[in-house]
PDB file of C-alpha atoms in Angstrom:
ATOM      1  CA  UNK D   1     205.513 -21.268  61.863  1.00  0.00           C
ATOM      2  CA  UNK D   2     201.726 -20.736  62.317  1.00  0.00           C
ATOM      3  CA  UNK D   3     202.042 -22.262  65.716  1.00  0.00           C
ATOM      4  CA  UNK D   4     205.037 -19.627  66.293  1.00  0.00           C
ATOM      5  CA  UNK D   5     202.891 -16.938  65.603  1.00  0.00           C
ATOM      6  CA  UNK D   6     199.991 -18.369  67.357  1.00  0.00           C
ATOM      7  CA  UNK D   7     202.327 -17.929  70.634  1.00  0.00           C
ATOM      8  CA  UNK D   8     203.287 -14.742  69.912  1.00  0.00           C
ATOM      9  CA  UNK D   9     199.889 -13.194  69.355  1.00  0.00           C
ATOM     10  CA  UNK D  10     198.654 -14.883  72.894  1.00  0.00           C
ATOM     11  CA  UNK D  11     201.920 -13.658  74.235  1.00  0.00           C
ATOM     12  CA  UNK D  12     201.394 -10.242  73.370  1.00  0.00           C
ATOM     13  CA  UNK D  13     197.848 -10.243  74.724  1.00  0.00           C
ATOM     14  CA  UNK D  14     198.789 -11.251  78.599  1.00  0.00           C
ATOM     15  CA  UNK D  15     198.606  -8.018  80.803  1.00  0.00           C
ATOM     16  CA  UNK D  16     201.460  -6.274  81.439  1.00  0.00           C
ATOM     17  CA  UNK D  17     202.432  -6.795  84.993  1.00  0.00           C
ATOM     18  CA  UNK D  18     202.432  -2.798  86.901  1.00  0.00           C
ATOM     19  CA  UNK D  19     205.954  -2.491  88.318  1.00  0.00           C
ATOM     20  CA  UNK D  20     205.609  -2.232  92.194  1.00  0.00           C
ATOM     21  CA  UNK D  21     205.346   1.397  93.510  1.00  0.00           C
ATOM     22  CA  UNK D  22     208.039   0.363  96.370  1.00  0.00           C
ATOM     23  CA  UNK D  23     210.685  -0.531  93.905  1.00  0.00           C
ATOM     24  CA  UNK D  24     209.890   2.904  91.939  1.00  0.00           C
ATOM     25  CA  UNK D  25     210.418   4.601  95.056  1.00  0.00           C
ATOM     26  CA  UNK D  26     213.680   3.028  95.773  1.00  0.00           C
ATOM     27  CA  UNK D  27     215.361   3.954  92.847  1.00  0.00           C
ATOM     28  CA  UNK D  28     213.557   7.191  92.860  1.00  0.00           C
ATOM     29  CA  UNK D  29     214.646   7.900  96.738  1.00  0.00           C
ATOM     30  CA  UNK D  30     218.244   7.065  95.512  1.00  0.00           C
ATOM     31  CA  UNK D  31     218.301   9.279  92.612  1.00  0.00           C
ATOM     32  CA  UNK D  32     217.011  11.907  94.617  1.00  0.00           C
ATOM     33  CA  UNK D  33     219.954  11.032  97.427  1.00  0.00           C
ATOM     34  CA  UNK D  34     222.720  10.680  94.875  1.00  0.00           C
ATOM     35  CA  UNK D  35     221.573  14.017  92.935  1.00  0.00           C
ATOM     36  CA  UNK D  36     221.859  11.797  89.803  1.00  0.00           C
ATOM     37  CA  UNK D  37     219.687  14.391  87.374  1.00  0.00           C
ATOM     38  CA  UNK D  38     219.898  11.180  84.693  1.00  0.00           C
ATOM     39  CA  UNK D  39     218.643   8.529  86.106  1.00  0.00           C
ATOM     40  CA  UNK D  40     215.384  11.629  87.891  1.00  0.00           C
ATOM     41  CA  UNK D  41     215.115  12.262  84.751  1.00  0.00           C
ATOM     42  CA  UNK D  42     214.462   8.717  83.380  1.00  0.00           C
ATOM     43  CA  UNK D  43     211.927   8.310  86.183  1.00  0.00           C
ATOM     44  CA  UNK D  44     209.960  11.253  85.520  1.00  0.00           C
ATOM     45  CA  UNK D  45     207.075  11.342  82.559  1.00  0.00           C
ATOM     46  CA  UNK D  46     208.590  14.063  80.464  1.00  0.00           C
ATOM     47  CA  UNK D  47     208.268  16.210  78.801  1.00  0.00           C
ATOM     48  CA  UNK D  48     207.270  17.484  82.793  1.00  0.00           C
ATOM     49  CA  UNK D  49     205.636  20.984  82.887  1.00  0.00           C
ATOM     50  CA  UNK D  50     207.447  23.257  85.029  1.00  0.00           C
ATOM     51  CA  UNK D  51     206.591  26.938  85.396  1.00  0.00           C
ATOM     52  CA  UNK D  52     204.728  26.617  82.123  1.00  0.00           C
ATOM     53  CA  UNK D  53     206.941  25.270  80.167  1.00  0.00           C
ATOM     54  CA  UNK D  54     207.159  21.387  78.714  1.00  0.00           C
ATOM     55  CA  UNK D  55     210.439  20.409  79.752  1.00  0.00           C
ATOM     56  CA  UNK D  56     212.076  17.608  77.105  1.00  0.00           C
ATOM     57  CA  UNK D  57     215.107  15.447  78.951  1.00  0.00           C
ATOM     58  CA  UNK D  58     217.836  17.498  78.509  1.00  0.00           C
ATOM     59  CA  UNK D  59     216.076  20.422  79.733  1.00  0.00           C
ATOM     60  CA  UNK D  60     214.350  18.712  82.384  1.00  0.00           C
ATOM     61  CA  UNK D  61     217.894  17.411  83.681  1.00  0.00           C
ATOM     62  CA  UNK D  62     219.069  21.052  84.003  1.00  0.00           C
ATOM     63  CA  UNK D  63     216.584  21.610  85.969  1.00  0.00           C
ATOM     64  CA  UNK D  64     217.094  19.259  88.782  1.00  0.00           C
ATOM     65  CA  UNK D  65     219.075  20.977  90.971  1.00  0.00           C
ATOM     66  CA  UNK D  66     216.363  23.820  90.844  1.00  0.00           C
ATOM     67  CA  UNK D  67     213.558  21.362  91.412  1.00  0.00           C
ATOM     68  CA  UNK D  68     215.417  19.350  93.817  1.00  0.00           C
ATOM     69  CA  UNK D  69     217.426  21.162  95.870  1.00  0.00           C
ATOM     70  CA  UNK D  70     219.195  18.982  98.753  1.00  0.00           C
ATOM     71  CA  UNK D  71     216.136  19.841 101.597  1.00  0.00           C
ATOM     72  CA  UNK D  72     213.255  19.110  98.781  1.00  0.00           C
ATOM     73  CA  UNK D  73     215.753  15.719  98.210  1.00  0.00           C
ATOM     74  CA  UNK D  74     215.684  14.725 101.784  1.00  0.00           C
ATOM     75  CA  UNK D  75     212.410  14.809 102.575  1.00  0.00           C
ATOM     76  CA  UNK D  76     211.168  13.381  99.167  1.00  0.00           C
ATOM     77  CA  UNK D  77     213.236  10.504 100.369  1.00  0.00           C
ATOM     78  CA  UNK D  78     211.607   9.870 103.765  1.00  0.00           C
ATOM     79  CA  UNK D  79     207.992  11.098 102.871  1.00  0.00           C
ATOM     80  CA  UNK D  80     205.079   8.539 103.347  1.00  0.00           C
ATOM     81  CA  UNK D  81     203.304   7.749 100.099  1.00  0.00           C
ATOM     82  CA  UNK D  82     199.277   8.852  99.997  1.00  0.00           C
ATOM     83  CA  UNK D  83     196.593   7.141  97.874  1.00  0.00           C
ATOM     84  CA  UNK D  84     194.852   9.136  95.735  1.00  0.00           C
ATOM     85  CA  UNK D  85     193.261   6.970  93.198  1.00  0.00           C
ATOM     86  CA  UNK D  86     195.120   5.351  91.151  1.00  0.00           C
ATOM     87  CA  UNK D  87     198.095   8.204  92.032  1.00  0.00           C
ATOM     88  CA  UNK D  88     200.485   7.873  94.569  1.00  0.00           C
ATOM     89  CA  UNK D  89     201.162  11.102  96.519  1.00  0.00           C
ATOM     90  CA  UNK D  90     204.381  12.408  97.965  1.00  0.00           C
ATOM     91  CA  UNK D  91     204.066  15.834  99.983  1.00  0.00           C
ATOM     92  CA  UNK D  92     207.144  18.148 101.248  1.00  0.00           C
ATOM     93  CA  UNK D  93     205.626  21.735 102.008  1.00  0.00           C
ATOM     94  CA  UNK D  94     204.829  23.510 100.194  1.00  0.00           C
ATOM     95  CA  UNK D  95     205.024  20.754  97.316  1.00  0.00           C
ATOM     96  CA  UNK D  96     202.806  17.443  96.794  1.00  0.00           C
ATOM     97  CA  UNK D  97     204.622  15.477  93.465  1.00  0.00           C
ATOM     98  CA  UNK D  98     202.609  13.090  92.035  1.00  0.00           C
ATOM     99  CA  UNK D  99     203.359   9.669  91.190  1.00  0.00           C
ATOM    100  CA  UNK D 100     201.453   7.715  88.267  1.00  0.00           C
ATOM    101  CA  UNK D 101     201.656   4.888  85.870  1.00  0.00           C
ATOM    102  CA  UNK D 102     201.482   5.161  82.638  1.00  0.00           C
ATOM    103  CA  UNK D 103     200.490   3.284  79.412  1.00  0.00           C
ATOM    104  CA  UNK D 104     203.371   0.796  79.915  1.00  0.00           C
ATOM    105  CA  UNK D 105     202.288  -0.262  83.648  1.00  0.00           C
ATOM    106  CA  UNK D 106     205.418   1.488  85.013  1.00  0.00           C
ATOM    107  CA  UNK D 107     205.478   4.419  87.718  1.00  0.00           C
ATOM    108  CA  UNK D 108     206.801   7.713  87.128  1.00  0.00           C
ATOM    109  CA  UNK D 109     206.631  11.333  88.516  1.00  0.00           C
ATOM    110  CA  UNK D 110     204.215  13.138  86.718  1.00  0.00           C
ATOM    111  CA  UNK D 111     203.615  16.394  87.671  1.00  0.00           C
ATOM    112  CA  UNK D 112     203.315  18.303  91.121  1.00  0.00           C
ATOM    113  CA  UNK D 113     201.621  21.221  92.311  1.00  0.00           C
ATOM    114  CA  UNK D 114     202.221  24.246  95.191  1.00  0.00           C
ATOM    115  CA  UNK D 115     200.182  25.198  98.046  1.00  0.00           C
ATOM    116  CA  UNK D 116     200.855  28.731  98.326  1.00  0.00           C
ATOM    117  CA  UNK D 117     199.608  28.455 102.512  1.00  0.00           C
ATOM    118  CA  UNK D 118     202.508  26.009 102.909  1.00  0.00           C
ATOM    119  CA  UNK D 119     204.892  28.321 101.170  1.00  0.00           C
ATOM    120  CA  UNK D 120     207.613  30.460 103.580  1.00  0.00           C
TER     121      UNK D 120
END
């Protein structure tokens, strides 16, 4: 039993392996595609402030088509990732989202911003 726990404690100490940004963006890029608000919303570190508010899930998922219309969608799915520290940039004009880990090593989108001189 002692030996049981023994493995369990070392176990629980190894580093959590970071899930690979390119698999995040797969299933991100086919969420997007597939307008599945779900399984954006399950990707995405909520709650997600938007226009000032915190959105929770169920909010949040109302809000994809608004956030993501089909344009945004399509060139979310083909934009080039940037560095930016430890973030991982995607930019559409007038929008850059932002793509982080978190606490348990896996990437989500966390937040974005506007750049009013890109806007129409």
């Amino acid at each position: 039993m002692k030996r049981l726990a023994l493995c369990l404690l070392m176990l629980a100490a190894l580093p959590v392996q970071a899930e690979d940004v390119d698999a995040f963006l797969g299933r991100f890029r086919s969420a997007l595609m597939a307008r599945d608000a779900a399984a954006i919303a399950d990707l995405t570190q909520l709650p997600f402030l938007y226009e000032g508010r915190r959105l929770d899930r169920a909010t949040f998922i109302r809000a994809v088509p608004v956030l993501f219309d089909a344009r945004l969608s399509r060139c979310l799915a083909q934009a080039r990732p940037l560095t930016e520290g430890q973030d991982r940039l995607l930019h559409c004009a007038p929008y850059t989202f932002y793509l982080r880990t978190g606490a348990d090593r896996r990437w989500r989108l966390a937040e974005f911003t506007a750049d009013g001189e890109d806007l129409p």
